[in-house]
Coordinates of C-alpha atoms in Angstrom, one line a residue:
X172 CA 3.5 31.2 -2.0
X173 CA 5.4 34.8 -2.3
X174 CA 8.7 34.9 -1.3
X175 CA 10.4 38.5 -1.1
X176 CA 14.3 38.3 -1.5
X177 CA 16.1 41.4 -0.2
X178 CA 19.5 42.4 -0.4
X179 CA 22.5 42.1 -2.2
X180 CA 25.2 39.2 -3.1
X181 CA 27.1 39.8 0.7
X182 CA 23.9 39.6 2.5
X183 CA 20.2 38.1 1.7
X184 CA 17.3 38.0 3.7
X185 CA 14.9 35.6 2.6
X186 CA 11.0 36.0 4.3
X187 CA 7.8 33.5 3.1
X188 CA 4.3 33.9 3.6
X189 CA 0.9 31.8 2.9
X190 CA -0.7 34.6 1.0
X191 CA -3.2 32.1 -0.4
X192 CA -5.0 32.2 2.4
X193 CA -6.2 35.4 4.2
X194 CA -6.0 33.1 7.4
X195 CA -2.9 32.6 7.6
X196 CA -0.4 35.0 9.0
X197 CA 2.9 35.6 7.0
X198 CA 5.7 33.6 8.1
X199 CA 8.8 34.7 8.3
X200 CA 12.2 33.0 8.9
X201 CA 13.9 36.1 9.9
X202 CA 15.9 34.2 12.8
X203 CA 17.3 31.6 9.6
X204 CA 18.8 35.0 7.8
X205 CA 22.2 34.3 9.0
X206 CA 22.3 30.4 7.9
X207 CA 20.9 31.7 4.7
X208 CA 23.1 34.3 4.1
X209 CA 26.1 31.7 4.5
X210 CA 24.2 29.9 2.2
X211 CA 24.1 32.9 -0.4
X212 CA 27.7 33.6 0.4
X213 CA 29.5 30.2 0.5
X214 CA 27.2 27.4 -1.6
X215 CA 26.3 29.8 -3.8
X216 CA 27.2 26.3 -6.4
X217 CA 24.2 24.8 -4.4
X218 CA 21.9 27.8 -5.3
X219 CA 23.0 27.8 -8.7
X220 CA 22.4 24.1 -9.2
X221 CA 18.9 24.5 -7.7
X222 CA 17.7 26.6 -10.7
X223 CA 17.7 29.8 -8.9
X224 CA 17.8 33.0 -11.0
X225 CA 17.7 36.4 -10.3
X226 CA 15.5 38.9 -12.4
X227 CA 14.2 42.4 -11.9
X228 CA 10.2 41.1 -12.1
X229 CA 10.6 38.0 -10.7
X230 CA 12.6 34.8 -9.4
X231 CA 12.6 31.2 -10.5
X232 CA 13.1 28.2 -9.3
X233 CA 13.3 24.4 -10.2
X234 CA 13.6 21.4 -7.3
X235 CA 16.0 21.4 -5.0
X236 CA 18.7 18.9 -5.0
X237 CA 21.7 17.6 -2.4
X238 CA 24.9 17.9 -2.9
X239 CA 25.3 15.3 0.2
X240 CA 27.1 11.8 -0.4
X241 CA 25.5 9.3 2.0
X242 CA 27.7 6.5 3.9
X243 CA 27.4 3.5 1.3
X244 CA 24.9 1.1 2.9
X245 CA 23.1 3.5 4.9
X246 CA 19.3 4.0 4.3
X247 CA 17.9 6.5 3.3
X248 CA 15.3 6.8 5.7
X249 CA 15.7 8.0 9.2
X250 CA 14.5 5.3 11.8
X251 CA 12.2 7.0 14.2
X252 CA 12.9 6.7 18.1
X253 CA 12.3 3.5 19.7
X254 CA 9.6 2.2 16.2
X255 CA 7.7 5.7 17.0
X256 CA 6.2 6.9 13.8
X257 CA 5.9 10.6 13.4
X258 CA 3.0 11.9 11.2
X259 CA 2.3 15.9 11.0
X260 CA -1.0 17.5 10.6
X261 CA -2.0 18.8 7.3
X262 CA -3.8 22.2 7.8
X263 CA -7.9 21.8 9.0
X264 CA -8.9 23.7 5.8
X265 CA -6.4 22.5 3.4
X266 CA -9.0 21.7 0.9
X267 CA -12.3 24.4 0.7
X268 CA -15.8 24.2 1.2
X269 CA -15.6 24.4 -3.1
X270 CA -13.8 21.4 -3.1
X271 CA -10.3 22.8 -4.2
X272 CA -6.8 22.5 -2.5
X273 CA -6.3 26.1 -0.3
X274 CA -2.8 26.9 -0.1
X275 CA -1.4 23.8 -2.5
X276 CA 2.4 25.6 -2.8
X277 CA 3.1 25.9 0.5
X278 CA 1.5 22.2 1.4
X279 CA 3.8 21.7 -1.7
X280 CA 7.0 22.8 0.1
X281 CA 6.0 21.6 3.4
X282 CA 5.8 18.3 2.1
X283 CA 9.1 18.1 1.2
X284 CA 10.7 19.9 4.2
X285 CA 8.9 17.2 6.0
X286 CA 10.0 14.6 4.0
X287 CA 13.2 15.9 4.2
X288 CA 13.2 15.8 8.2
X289 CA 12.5 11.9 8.3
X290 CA 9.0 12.4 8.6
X291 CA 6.6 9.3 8.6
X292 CA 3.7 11.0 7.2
X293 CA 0.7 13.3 7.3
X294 CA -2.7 13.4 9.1
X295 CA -5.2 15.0 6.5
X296 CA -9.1 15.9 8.3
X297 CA -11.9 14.7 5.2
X298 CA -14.8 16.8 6.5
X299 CA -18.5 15.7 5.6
X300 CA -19.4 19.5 5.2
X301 CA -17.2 19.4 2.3
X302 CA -17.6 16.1 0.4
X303 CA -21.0 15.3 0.7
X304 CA -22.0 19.4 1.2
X305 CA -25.1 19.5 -1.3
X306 CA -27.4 16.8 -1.0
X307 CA -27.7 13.4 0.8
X308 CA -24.9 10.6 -1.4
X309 CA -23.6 13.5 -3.3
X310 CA -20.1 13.0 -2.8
X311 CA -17.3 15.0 -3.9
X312 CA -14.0 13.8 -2.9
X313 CA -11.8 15.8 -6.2
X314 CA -9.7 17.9 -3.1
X315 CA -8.5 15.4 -1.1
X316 CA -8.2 13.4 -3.9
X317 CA -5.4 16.1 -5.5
X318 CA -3.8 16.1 -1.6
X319 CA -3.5 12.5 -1.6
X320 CA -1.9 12.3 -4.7
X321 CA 0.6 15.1 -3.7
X322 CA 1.5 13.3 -0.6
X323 CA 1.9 10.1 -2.6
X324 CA 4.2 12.0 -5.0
X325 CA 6.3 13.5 -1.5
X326 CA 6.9 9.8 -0.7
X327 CA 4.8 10.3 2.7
X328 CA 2.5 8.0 4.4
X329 CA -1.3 9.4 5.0
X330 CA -3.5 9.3 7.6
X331 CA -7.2 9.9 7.1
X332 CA -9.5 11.4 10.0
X333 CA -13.3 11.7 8.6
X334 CA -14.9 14.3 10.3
X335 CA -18.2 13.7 11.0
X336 CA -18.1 17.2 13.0
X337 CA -18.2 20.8 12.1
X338 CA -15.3 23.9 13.0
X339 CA -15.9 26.9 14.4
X340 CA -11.9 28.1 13.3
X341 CA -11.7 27.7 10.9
X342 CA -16.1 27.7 9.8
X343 CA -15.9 24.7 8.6
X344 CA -19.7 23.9 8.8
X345 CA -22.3 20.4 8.7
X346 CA -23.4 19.3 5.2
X347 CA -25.7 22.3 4.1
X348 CA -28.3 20.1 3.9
X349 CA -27.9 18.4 7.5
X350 CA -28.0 22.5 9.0
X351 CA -31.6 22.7 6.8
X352 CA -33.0 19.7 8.7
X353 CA -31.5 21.2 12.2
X354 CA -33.0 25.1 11.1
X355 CA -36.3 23.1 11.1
X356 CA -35.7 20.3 14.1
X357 CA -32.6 21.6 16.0
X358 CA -33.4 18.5 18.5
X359 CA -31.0 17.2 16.3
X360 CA -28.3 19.0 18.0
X361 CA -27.3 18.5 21.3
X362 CA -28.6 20.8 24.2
X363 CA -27.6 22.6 27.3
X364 CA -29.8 23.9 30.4
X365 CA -30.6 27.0 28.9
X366 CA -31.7 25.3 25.8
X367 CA -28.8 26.2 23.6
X368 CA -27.6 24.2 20.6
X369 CA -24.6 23.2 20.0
X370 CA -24.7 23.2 16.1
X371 CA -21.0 21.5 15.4
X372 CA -22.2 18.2 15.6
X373 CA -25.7 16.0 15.7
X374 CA -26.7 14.9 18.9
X375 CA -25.8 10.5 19.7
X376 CA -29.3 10.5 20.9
X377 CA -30.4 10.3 16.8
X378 CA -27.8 8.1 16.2
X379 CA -29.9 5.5 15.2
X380 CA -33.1 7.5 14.6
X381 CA -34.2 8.1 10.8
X382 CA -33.8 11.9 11.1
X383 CA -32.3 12.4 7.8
X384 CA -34.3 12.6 5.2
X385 CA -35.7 9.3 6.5
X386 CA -32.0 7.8 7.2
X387 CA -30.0 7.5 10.6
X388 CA -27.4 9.4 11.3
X389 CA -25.3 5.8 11.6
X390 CA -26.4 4.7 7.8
X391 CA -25.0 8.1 6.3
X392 CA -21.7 7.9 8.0
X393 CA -21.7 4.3 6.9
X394 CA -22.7 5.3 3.2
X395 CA -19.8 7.9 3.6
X396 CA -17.1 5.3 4.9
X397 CA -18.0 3.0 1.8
X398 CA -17.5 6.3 -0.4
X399 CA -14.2 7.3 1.0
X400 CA -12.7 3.8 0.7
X401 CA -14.2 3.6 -2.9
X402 CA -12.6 6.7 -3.7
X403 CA -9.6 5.9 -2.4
X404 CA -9.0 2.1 -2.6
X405 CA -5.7 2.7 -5.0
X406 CA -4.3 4.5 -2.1
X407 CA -4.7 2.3 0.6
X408 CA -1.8 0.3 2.3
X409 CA 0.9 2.1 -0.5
X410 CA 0.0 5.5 1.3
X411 CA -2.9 5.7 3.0
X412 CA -2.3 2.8 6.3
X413 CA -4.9 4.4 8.9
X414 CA -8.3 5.6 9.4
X415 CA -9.8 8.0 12.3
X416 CA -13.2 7.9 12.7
X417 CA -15.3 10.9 14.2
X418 CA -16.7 10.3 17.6
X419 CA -17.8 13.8 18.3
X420 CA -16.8 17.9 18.7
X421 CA -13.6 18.0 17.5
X422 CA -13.6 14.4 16.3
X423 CA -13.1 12.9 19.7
X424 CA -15.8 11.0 21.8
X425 CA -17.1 13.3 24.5
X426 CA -20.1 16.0 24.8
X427 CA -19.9 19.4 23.9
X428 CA -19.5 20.1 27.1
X429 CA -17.2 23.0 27.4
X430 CA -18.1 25.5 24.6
X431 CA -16.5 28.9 25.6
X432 CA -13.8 29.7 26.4
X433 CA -12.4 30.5 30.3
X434 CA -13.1 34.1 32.3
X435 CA -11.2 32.6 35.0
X436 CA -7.5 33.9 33.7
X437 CA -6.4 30.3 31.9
X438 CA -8.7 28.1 34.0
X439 CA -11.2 26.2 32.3
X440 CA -14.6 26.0 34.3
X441 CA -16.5 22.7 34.8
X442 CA -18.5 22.6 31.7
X443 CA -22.2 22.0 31.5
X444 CA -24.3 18.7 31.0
X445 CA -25.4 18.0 27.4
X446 CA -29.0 16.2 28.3
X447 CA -31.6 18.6 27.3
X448 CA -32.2 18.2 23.2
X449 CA -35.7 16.4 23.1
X450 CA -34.3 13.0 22.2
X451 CA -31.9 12.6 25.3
X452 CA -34.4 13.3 28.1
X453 CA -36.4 11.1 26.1
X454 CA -34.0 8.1 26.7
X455 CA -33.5 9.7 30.3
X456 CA -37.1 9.8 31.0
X457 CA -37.5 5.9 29.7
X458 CA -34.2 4.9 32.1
X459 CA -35.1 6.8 35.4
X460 CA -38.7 5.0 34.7
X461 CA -37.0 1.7 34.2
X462 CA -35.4 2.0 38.0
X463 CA -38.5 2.9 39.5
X464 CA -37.9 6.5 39.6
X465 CA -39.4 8.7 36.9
X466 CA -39.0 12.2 38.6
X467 CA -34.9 11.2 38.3
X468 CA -36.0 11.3 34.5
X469 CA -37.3 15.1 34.2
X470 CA -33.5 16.8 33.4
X471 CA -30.0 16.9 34.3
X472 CA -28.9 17.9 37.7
X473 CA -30.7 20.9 39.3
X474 CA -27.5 22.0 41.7
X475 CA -24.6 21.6 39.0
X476 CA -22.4 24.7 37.7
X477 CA -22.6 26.6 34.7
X478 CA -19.6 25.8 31.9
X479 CA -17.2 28.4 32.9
X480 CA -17.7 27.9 37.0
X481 CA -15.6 26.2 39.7
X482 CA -16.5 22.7 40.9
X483 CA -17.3 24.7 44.7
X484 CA -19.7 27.1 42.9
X485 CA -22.7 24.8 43.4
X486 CA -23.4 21.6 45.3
X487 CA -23.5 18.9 42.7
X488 CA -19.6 18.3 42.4
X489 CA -18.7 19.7 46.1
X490 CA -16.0 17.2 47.4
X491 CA -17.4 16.6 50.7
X492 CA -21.3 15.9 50.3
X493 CA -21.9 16.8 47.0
X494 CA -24.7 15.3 44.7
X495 CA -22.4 13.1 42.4
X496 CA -21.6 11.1 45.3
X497 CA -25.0 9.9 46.0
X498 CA -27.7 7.5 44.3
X499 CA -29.4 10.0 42.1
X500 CA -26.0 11.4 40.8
X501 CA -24.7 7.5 40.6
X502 CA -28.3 7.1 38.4
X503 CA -27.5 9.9 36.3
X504 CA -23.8 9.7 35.5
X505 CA -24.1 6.1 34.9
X506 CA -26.8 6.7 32.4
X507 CA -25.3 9.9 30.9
X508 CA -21.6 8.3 30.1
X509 CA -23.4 4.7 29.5
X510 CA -25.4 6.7 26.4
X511 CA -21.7 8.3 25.6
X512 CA -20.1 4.6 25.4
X513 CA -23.0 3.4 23.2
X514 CA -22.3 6.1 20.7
X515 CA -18.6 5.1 20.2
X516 CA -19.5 1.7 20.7
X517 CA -21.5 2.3 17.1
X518 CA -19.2 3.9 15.2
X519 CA -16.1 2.2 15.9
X520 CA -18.1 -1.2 14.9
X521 CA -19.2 0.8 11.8
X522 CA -15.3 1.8 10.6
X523 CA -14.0 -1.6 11.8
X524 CA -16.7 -2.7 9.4
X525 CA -16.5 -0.6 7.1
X526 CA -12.2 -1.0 6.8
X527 CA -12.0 -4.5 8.2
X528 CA -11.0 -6.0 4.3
X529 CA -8.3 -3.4 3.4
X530 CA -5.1 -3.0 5.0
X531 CA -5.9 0.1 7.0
X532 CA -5.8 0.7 11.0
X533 CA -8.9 2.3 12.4
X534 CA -8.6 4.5 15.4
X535 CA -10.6 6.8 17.9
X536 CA -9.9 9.5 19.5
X537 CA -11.0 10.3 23.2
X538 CA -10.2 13.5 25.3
X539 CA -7.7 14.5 28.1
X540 CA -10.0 16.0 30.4
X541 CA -7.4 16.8 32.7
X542 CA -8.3 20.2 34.8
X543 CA -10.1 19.3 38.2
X544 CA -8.2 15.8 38.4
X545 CA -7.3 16.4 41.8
X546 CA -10.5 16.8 43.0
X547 CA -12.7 13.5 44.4
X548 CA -15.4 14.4 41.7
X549 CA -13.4 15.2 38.6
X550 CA -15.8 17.3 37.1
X551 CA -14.7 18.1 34.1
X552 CA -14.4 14.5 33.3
X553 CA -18.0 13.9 34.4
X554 CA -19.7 16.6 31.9
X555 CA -17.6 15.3 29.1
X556 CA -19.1 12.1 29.2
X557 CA -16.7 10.0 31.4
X558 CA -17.9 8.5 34.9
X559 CA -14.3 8.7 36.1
X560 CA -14.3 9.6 39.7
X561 CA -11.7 9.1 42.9
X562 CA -13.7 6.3 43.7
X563 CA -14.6 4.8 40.4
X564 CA -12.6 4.1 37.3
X565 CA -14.5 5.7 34.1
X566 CA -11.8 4.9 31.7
X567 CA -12.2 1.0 32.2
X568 CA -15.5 0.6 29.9
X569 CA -13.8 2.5 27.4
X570 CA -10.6 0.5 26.6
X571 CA -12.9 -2.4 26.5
X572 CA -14.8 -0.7 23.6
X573 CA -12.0 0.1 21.6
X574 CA -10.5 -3.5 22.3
X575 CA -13.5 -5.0 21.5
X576 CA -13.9 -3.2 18.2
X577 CA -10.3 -3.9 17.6
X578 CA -9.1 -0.3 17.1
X579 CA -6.5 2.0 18.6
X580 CA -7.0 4.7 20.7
X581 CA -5.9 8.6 20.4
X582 CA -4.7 10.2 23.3
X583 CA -4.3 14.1 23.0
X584 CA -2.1 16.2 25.6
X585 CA 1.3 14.2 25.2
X586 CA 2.8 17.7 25.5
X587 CA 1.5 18.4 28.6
X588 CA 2.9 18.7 32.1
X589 CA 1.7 18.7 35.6
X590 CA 3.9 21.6 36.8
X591 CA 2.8 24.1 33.8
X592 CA -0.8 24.0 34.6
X593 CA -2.3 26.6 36.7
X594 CA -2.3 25.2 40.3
X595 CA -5.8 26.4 40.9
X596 CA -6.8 24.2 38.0
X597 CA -6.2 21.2 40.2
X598 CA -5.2 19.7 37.0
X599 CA -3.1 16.6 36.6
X600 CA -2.6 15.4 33.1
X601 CA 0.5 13.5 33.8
X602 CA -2.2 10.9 36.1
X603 CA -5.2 11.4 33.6
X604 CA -2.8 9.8 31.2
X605 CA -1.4 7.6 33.0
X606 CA -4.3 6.3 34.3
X607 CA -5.5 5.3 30.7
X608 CA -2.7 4.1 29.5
X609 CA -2.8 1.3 32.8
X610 CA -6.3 0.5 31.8
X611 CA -5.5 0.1 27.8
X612 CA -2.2 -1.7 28.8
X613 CA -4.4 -4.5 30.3
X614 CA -7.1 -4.5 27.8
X615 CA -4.5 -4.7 24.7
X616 CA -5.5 -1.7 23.2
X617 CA -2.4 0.1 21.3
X618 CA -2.3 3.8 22.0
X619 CA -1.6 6.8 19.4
X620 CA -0.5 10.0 20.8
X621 CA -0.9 13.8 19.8
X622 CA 0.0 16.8 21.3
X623 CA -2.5 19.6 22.0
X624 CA -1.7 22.8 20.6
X625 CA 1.5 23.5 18.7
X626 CA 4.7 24.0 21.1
X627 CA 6.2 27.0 21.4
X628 CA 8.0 26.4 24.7
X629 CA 11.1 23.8 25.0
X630 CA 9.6 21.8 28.0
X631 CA 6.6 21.0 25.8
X632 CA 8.9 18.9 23.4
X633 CA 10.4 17.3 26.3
X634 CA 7.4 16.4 27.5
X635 CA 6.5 14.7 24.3
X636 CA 9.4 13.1 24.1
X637 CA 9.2 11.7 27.9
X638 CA 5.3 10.4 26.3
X639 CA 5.9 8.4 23.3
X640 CA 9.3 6.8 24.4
X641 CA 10.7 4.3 27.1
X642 CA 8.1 2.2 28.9
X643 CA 5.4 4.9 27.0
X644 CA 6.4 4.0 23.9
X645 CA 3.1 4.8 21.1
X646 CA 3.1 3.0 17.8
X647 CA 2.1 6.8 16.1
X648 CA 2.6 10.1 17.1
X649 CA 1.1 12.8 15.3
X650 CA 2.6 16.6 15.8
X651 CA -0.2 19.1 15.2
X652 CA -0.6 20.8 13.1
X653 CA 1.0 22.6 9.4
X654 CA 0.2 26.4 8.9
X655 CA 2.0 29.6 10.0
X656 CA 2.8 28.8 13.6
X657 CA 4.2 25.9 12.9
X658 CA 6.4 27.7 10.2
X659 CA 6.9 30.8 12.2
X660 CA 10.5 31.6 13.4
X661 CA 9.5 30.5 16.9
X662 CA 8.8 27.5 16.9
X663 CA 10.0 25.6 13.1
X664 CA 13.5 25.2 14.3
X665 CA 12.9 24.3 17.0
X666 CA 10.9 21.1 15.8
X667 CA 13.4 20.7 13.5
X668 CA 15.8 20.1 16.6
X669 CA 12.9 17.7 18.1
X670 CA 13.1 15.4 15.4
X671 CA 16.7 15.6 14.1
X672 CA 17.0 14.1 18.4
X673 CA 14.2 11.4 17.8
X674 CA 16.1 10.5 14.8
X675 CA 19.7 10.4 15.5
X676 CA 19.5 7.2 17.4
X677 CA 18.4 5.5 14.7
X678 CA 20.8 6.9 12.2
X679 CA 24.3 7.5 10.9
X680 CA 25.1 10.9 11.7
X681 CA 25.7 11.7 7.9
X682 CA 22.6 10.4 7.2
X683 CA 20.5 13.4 8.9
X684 CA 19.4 15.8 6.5
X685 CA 21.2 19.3 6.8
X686 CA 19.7 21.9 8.4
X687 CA 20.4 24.3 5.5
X688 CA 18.7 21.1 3.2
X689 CA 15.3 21.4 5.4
X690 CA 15.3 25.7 5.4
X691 CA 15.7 25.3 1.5
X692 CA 12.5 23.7 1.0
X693 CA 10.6 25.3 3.0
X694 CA 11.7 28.9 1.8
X695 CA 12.1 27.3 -2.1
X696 CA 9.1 26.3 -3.7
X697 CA 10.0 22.5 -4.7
X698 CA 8.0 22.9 -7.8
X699 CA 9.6 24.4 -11.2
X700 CA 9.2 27.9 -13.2
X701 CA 7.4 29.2 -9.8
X702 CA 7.3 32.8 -9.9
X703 CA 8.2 34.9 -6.6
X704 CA 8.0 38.6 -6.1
X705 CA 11.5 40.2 -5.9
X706 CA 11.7 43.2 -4.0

């Protein structure tokens, strides 16, 4: 972490950046230069206690310590809003694909600025490309084995999501090995009309098919899941206390079934059916046979759109007559979300398995397929996997799954409105959710929450707040995610205001770190004899 220092002793201007990473965009908490300036000018006994020296080459600094008094009997740990706990993303490619910790100062002083806020924890994402990169039960856990230990050391909580998946941003690929198996037999990967792979994650079709190197997909991600909790069984129930399991592109369960992004302004098309790797029309070929109709079993839907299309764009989703609503597309969807439900079905039994003797929650994560809710079809819910319709409640089977497996369910999109969508979307996320959360409600299946992108805009916090609170109370909510926008001038104060408001109601108003406190470690590298660039 370089941290420039400009100025002299009536004014200073203090501006950080995650050089360690070409990535990463500097950050810069210009709009704090006021606060710190009051800071330079009237606690300069605060900065002077912290170790802070001034040289011509360089600056130094040891941990930062409060000069605050709390109210005797008063804990020293915020109570979060209502029993919600509030975790915060750890950066997708905090550790490399060489197994090392990217960007381990500012983590470092993220940590504590976290810490500092009354945060719960952090979510770290363990991808199989990394650990087990090399060869088949090579595992190589040293990274996150370093990030666990620094979050152990920031007194956090941690929050483990394996990632049985690949990442496009940052390239985060599949096990080196796993790619040289899919160069040779893509069929491994999921297909689309035209034939095109989608090379991010192996296709549920081979999830019980010894593909390999003469192993199922499902035995490696077991044999992985035993690893990790090897690895880490010293950490488990002290800091780490829950587990996400991979279900598919981007860890949740779904298809890859929007893969570009939208030519329609910020209007996301339909997405396409994932059906045509070999192995799925082979199972769709078997099924339509099985009802007494084998030409049903040739392919996926002749008249449906293309990804980035409107639902009107073809017949197969047209409100009014269109081919979902009759008994081929009742055959089709049924099978396509049944094979979708049988993939999560697998490897949520697998991690309940797996984690069911340590003290660790599991959870999976499903989408908010939210744009085209106002149609009859719902479109973008079909292609995704889920056979959720005006007449027909997709959502149903899958609560079941997750109750019957015993694990808790991530919803993204808490941060998400209905009036901020575009209105030719015909989006609704506000009912997708809602919806779910009815059908989990009656199931008993506990509900996490997320928010989609990080916020930049006030109503997005409010909309959070409105999500995991009241009558929608979650058990964890998870803010995504560290790096420079969630650092950058916009938008880190005001999260800092977010949670300083989830945490007040639980709290003596002395007991809520100062905002000065919180901008200290973040611009002050809490580790000692740091050296930062001086201007």
């Amino acid at each position: 972490m370089e941290v420039s220092v400009i100025g002299s002793s009536s004014q200073a201007k203090i501006c950080t950046s995650w050089s360690e990473l070409s990535s990463y965009r500097e950050i810069r908490f210009c709009n704090f230069q006021k606060r710190v300036s009051l800071l330079h000018n009237t606690k300069s006994t605060r900065w002077r206690n912290s170790g802070l020296s001034f040289t011509l080459n360089a600056v130094q600094s040891s941990p930062v310590r409060s000069d605050r008094r709390r109210r005797p009997g008063s804990s020293s740990k915020p109570k979060s809003l209502d029993g919600v706990r509030v975790f915060v993303g750890l950066p997708l490619d905090a550790v490399s694909d060489c197994n090392t910790v990217n960007h381990a100062r500012a983590i470092a002083a993220g940590l504590r600025a976290l810490k500092l806020l009354g945060i719960d924890g952090v979510e770290l994402p363990v991808w199989w490309g990394i650990v087990e990169k090399e060869s088949m039960g090579k595992y190589d856990w040293s990274g996150y084995l370093v990030l666990a230990e620094m979050i152990q050391n920031a007194g956090l909580k941690l929050h483990v999501s394996l990632c049985f998946h690949g990442s496009k941003q940052p390239k985060i690929p599949l096990p080196e090995w796993v790619s040289q198996i899919g160069d040779s037999e893509p069929s491994i990967y999921h297909a689309d009309r035209s034939g095109n792979h989608y090379r991010e994650c192996l296709s549920l079709a081979v999830d019980e098919v010894p593909v390999l190197n003469g192993k199922t997909p499902v035995q490696v991600y077991q044999e992985f899941c035993e690893s990790f909790k090897s690895s880490f069984s010293h950490f488990f129930g002290s800091t780490i206390t829950g587990v996400t399991v991979g279900l598919g592109p981007d860890g949740e369960l779904r298809y890859p079934s929007h893969r570009q992004l939208a030519s329609h302004s910020n209007i996301l098309g339909v997405g396409e059916f994932q059906c045509y790797d070999k192995n799925m029309l082979n199972l769709l070929k078997v099924k339509a046979e099985a009802t007494g109709n084998p030409l049903w079993g040739l392919g996926g839907p002749h008249d449906a759109p293309s990804y980035d299309q409107f639902p009107n764009s073809n017949h197969f989703f047209k409100d009014n007559g269109g081919s979902w609503d009759s008994p081929y597309g009742d055959f089709f969807l049924s099978w396509y979300s049944s094979e979708l439900l049988s993939h999560g079905d697998r490897l949520l039994s697998l991690a309940s398995t797996s984690f069911g003797d340590t003290s660790v929650t599991v959870h999976g994560k499903i989408p908010l397929m939210h744009s085209w809710y106002k149609t009859r079809s719902h479109p973008s819910e079909l292609t995704a996997g889920f056979y959720n319709t005006v007449s027909r409640d997709g959502y149903e089977a899958v609560a079941e799954m997750f109750a019957r497996n015993s694990c808790k369910m991530i919803l993204p999109g808490m941060d998400l409105s209905d009036k901020h969508q575009p209105q030719e979307s015909l989006s609704s996320p506000e009912s997708i959710l809602a919806q779910i959360r009815t059908v989990c409600r009656k199931h008993g299946v506990e509900i996490s929450g997320q928010n989609s992108v990080v916020s930049k805009a006030p109503h997005g916090f409010e909309q959070i707040k409105k999500n995991i609170s009241g009558e929608s109370a979650v058990d964890l909510f998870t803010y995504q995610r560290m790096g420079a926008d969630f650092f950058s001038p916009e938008h880190f104060p005001s999260f800092t205001h977010f949670i300083r408001n989830l945490n007040q109601l639980g709290m003596f108003s002395d007991d809520l770190p100062e905002e000065e406190e919180v901008v200290e470690s973040v611009l002050l590298n809490s580790e000692s004899n740091t050296h930062m660039q001086a201007a």
